[in-house]
PDB file of C-alpha atoms in Angstrom:
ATOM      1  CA  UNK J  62      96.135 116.843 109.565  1.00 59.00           C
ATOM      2  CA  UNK J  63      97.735 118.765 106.585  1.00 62.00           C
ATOM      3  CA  UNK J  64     101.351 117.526 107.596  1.00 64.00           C
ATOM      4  CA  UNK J  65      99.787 113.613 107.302  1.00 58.00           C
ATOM      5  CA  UNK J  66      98.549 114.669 104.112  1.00 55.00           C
ATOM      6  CA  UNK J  67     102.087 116.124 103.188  1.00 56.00           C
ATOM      7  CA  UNK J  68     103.444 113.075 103.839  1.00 52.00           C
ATOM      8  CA  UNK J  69     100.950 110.499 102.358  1.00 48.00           C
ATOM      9  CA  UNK J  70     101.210 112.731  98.911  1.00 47.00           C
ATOM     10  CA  UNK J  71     104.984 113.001  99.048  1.00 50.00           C
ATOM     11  CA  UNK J  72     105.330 108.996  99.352  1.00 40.00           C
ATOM     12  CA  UNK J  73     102.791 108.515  96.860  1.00 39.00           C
ATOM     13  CA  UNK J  74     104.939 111.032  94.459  1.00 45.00           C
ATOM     14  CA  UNK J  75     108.117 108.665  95.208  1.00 45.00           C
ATOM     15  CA  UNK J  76     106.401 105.831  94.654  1.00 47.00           C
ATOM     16  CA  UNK J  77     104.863 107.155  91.058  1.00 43.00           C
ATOM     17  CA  UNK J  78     108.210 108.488  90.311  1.00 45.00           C
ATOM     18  CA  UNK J  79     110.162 104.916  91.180  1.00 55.00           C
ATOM     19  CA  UNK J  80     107.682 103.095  89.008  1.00 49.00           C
ATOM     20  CA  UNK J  81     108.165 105.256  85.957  1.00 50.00           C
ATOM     21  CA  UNK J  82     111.657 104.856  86.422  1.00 59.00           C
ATOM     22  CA  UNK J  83     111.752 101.067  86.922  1.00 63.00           C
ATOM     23  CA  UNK J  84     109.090 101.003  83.892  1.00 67.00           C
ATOM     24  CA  UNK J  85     111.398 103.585  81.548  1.00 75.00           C
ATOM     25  CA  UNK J  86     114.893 103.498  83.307  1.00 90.00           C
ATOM     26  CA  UNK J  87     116.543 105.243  79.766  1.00 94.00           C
ATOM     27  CA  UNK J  88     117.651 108.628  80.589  1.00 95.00           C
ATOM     28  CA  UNK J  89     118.512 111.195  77.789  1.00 96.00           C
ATOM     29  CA  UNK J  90     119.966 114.379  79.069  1.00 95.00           C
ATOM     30  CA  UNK J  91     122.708 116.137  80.768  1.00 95.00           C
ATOM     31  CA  UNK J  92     124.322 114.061  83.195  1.00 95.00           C
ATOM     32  CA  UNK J  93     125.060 116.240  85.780  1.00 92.00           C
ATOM     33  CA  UNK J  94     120.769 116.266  86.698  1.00 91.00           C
ATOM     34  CA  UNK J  95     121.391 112.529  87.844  1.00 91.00           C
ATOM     35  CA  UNK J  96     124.800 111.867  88.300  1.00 92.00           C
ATOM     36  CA  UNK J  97     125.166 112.386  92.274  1.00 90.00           C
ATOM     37  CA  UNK J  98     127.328 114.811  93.756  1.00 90.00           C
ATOM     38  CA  UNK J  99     129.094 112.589  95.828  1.00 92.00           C
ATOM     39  CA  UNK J 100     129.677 111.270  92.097  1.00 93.00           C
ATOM     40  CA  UNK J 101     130.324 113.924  90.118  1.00 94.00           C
ATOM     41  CA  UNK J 102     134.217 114.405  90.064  1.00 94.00           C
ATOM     42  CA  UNK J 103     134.707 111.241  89.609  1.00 94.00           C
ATOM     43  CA  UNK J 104     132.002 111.147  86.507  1.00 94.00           C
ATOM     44  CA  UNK J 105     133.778 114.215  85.163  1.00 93.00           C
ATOM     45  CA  UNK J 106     137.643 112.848  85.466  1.00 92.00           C
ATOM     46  CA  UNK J 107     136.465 110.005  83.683  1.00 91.00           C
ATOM     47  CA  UNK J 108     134.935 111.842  81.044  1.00 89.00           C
ATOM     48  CA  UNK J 109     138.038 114.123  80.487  1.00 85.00           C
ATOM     49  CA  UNK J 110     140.296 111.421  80.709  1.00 84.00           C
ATOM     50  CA  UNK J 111     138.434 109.970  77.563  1.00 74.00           C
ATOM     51  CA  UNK J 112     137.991 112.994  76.021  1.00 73.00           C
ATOM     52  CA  UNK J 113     138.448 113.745  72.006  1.00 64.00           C
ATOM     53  CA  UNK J 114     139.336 109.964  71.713  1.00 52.00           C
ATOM     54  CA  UNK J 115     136.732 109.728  68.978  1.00 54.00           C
ATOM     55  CA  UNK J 116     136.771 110.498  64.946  1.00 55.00           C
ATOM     56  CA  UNK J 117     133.376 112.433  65.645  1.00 63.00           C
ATOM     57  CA  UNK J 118     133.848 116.014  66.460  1.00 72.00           C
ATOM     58  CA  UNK J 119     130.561 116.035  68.333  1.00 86.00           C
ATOM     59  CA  UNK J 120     131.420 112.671  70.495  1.00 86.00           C
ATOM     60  CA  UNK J 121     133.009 114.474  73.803  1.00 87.00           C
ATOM     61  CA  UNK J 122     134.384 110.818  75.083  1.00 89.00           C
ATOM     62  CA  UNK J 123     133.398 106.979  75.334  1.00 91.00           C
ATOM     63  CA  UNK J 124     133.303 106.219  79.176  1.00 93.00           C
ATOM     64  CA  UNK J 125     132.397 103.149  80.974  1.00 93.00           C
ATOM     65  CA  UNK J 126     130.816 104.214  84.040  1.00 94.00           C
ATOM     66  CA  UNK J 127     129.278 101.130  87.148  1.00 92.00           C
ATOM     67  CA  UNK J 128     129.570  98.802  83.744  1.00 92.00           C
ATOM     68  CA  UNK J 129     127.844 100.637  81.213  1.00 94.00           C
ATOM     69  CA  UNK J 130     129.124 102.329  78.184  1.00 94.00           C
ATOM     70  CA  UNK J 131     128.234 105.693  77.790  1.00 94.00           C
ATOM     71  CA  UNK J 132     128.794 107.713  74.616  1.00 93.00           C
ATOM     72  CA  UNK J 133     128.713 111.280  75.842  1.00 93.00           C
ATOM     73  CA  UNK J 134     127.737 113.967  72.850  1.00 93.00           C
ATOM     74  CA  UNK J 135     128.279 117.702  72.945  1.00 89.00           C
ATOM     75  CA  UNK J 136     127.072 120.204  71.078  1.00 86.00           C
ATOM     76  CA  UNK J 137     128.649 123.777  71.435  1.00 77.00           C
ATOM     77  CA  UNK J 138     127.612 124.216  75.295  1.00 78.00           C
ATOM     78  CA  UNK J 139     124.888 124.392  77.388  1.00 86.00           C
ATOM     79  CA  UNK J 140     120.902 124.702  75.832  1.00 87.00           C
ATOM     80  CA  UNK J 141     117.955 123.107  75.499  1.00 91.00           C
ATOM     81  CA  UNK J 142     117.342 120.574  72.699  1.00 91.00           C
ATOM     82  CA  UNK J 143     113.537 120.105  71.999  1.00 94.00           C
ATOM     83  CA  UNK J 144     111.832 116.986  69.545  1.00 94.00           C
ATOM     84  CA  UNK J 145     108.203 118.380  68.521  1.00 90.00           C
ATOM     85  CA  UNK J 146     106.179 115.309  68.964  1.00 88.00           C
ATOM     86  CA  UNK J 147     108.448 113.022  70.352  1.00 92.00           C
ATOM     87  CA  UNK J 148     106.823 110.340  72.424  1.00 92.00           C
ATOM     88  CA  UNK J 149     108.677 109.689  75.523  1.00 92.00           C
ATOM     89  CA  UNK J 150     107.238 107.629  79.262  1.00 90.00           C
ATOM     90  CA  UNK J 151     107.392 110.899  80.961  1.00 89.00           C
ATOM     91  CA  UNK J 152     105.430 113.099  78.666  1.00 91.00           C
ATOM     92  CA  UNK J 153     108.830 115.270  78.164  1.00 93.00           C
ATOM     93  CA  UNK J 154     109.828 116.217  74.743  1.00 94.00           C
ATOM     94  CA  UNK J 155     113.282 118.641  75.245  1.00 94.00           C
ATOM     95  CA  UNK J 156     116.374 117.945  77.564  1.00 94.00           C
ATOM     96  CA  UNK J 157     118.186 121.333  79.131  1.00 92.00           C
ATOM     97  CA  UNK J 158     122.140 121.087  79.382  1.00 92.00           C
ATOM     98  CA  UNK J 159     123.961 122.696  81.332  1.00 91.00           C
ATOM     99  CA  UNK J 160     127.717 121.321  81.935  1.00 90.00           C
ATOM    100  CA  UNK J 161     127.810 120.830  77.908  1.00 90.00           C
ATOM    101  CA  UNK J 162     127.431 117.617  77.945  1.00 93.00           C
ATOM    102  CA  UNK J 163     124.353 114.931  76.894  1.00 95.00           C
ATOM    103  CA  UNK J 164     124.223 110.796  76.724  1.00 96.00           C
ATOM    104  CA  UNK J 165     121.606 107.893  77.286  1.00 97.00           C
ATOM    105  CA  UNK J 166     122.548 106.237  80.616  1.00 95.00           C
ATOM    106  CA  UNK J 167     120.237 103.530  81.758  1.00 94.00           C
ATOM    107  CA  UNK J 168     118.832 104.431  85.314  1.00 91.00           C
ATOM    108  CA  UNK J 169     118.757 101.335  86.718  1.00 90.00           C
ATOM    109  CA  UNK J 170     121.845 100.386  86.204  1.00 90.00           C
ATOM    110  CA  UNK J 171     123.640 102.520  88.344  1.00 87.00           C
ATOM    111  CA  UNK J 172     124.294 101.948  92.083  1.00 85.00           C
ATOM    112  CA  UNK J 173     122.413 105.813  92.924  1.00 81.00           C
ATOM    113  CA  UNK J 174     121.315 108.674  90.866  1.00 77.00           C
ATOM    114  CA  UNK J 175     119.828 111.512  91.713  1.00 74.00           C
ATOM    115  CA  UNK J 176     116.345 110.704  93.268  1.00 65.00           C
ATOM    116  CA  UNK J 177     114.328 113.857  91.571  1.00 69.00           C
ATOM    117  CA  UNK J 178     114.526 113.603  87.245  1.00 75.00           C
ATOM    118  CA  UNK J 179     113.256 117.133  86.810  1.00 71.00           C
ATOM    119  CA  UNK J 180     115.418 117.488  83.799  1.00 82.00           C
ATOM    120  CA  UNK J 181     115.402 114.639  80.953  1.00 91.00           C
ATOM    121  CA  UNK J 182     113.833 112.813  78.914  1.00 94.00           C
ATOM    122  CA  UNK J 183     112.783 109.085  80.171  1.00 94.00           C
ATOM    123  CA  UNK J 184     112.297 105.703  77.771  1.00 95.00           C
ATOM    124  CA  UNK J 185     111.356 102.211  77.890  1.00 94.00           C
ATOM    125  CA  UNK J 186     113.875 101.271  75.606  1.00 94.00           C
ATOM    126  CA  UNK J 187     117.009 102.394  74.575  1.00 96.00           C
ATOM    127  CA  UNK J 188     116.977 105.137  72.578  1.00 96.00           C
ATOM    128  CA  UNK J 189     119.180 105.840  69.377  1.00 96.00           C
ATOM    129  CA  UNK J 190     120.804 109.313  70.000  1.00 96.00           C
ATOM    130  CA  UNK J 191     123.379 111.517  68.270  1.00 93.00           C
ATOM    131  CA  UNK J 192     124.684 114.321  66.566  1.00 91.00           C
ATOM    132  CA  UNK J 193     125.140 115.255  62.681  1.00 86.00           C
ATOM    133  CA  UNK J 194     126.433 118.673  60.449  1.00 81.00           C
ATOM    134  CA  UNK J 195     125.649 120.355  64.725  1.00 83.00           C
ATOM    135  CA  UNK J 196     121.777 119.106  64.591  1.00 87.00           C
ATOM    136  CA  UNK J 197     120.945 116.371  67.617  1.00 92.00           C
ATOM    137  CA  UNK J 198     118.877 113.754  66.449  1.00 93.00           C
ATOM    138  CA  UNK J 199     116.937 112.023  68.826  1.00 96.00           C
ATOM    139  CA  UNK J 200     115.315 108.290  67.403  1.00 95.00           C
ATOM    140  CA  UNK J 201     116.336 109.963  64.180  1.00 90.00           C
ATOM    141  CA  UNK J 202     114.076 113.059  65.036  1.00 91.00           C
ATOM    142  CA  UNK J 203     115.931 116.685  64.408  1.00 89.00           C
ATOM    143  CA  UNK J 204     115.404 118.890  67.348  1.00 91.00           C
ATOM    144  CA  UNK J 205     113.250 121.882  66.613  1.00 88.00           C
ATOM    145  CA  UNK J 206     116.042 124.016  66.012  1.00 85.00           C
ATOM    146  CA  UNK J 207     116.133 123.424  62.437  1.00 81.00           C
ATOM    147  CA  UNK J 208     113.091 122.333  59.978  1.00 78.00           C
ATOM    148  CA  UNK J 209     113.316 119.955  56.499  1.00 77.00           C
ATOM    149  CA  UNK J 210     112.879 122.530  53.349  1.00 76.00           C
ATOM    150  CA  UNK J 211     109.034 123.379  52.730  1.00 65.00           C
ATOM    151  CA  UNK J 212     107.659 120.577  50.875  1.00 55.00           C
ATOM    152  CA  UNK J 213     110.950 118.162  50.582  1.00 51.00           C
ATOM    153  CA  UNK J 214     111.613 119.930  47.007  1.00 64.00           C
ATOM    154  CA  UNK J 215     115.415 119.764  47.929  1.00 75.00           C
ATOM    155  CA  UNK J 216     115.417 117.101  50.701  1.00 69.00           C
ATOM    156  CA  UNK J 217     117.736 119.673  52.755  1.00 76.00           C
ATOM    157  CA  UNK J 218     117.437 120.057  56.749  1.00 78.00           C
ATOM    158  CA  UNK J 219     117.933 124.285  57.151  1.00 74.00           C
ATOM    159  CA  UNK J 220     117.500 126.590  59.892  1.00 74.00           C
ATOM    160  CA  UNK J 221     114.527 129.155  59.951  1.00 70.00           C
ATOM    161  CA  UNK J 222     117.000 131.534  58.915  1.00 72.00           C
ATOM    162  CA  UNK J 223     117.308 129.974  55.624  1.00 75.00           C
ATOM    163  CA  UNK J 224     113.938 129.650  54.690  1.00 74.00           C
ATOM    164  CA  UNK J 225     113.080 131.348  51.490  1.00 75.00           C
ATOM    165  CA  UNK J 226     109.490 133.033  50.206  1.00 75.00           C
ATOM    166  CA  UNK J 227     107.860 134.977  47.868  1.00 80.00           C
ATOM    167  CA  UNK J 228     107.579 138.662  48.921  1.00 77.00           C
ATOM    168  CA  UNK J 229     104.118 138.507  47.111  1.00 75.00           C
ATOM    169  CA  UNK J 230     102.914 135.455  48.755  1.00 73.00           C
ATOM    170  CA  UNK J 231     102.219 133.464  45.724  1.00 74.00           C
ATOM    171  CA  UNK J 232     105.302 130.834  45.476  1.00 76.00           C
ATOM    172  CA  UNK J 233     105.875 128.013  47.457  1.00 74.00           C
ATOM    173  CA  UNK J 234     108.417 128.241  50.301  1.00 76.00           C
ATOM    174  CA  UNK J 235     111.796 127.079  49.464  1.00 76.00           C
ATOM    175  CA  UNK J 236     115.961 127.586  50.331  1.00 77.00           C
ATOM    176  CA  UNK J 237     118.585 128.970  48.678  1.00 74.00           C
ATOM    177  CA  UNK J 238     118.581 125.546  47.235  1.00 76.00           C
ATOM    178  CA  UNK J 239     115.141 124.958  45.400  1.00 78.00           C
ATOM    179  CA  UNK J 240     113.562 128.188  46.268  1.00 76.00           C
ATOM    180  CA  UNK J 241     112.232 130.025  42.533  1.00 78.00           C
ATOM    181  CA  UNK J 242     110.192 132.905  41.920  1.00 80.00           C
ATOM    182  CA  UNK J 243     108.790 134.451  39.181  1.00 77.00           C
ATOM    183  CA  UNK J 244     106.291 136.999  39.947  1.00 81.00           C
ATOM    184  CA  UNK J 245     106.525 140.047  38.155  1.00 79.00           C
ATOM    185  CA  UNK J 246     107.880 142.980  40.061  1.00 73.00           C
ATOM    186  CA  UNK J 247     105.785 145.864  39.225  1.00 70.00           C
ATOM    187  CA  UNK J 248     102.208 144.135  39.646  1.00 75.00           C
ATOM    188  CA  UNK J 249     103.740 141.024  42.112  1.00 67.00           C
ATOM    189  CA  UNK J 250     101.513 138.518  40.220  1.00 70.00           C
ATOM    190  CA  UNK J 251     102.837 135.089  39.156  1.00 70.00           C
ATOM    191  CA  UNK J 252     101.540 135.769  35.665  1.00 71.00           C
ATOM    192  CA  UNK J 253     102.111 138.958  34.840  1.00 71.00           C
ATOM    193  CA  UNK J 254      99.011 141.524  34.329  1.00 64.00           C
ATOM    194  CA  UNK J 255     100.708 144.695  34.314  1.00 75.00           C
ATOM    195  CA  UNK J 256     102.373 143.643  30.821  1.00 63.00           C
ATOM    196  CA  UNK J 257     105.890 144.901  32.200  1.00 62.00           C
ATOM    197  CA  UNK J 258     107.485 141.731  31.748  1.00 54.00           C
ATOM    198  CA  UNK J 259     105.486 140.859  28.643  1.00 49.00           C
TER     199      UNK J 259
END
C-alpha cells in the first residue's frame, strides 16, 4: 500500500512540477542545474568558444544554444545571489552558482533539461537580468549583498561594510559619502551639555 502511495505522490509531484514549468518556463540560474549531462560539454565549448567577445567585463559570452540567445553573466565564481522580496512562480528568491556562470534560458524551449529545478529561480515572463560596478541586478533589484545608503541622502548602493553611524546613537546612518556627526565627544550628545565644545 505505501509503495502505491509512493508512486501516486511522485506522479502527482511531476505533474505539479511540469505545470509550473509550462506556466513559468524562465529560468534564472546557473546553467549547469538544467543543462543535461549528456549536454553539458557541448553547452560549455560553446560558451568558451564565445567567451570575452563582449565590451562588458561581467558578460562571460553571447551563445545561441537549440535557437535561443543566451547572454551568460559571471560574477567572480561560484555563490549564491539572493533578491529580498523578489516575487518569482516558484516562491524562490536566490539562485546558487556553482560552475561561475548565470543566464535566463527559457525552459521550454529546449529539446531536454534537467527534469528536477532544485536550484533557480522560475518566471512567467522574461526577466531583465544583469550585472553592474560587481552587483547582479535581477528586474532591476540589487541582490542582498549590498544595501542603498540609509535614507537615500547620497543615492549610493554600498556594502554593509561601508555603512557609517554615530558611536552615540544619535545621527542618522550614512557612508563615507553623506555620513556627518556632530555629537560632542566628552558627553556624546548632539547638542552639547557638558560645555566642552561650547
Amino acid at each position: 500500500m505505501k509503495n502505491i502511495i509512493d508512486k501516486i505522490s511522485a506522479h502527482l509531484r511531476q505533474r505539479m512540477h511540469d505545470q509550473v514549468i509550462a506556466a513559468a518556463p524562465w529560468y534564472v540560474g546557473d546553467p549547469c542545474y538544467i543543462i543535461p549531462d549528456d549536454d553539458w560539454g557541448e553547452f560549455c565549448d560553446l560558451t568558451y568558444k564565445h567567451s570575452k567577445r563582449s565590451k562588458s567585463m561581467h558578460i562571460d559570452s553571447v551563445i545561441d544554444w537549440h535557437g535561443q540567445k543566451i547572454t551568460v553573466w559571471t560574477n567572480g565564481g561560484d555563490g549564491t545571489w539572493s533578491f529580498h522580496g523578489l516575487e518569482s512562480a516558484n516562491g524562490k528568491t536566490s539562485f546558487g552558482v556553482d560552475a561561475g556562470i548565470f543566464c535566463v534560458i527559457n525552459l521550454n524551449k529546449l529539446p531536454s533539461h534537467q527534469t528536477e529545478i532544485n536550484d533557480g529561480i522560475l518566471f512567467e515572463t522574461e526577466p531583465d537580468l544583469y550585472v553592474d560596478d560587481d552587483i547582479v541586478y535581477l528586474n532591476d533589484q540589487h541582490d542582498d549583498s549590498v544595501q542603498e545608503c540609509e535614507g537615500w541622502r547620497c543615492r549610493r548602493i554600498i556594502t554593509p561594510d561601508e555603512a557609517l553611524c554615530c558611536q552615540y546613537g544619535n545621527c542618522d546612518e550614512g557612508c563615507d559619502t553623506c555620513f556627518e556627526c556632530s555629537c560632542c565627544e566628552e558627553c556624546g550628545e548632539s547638542e552639547c551639555v557638558c560645555g566642552e565644545e561650547e
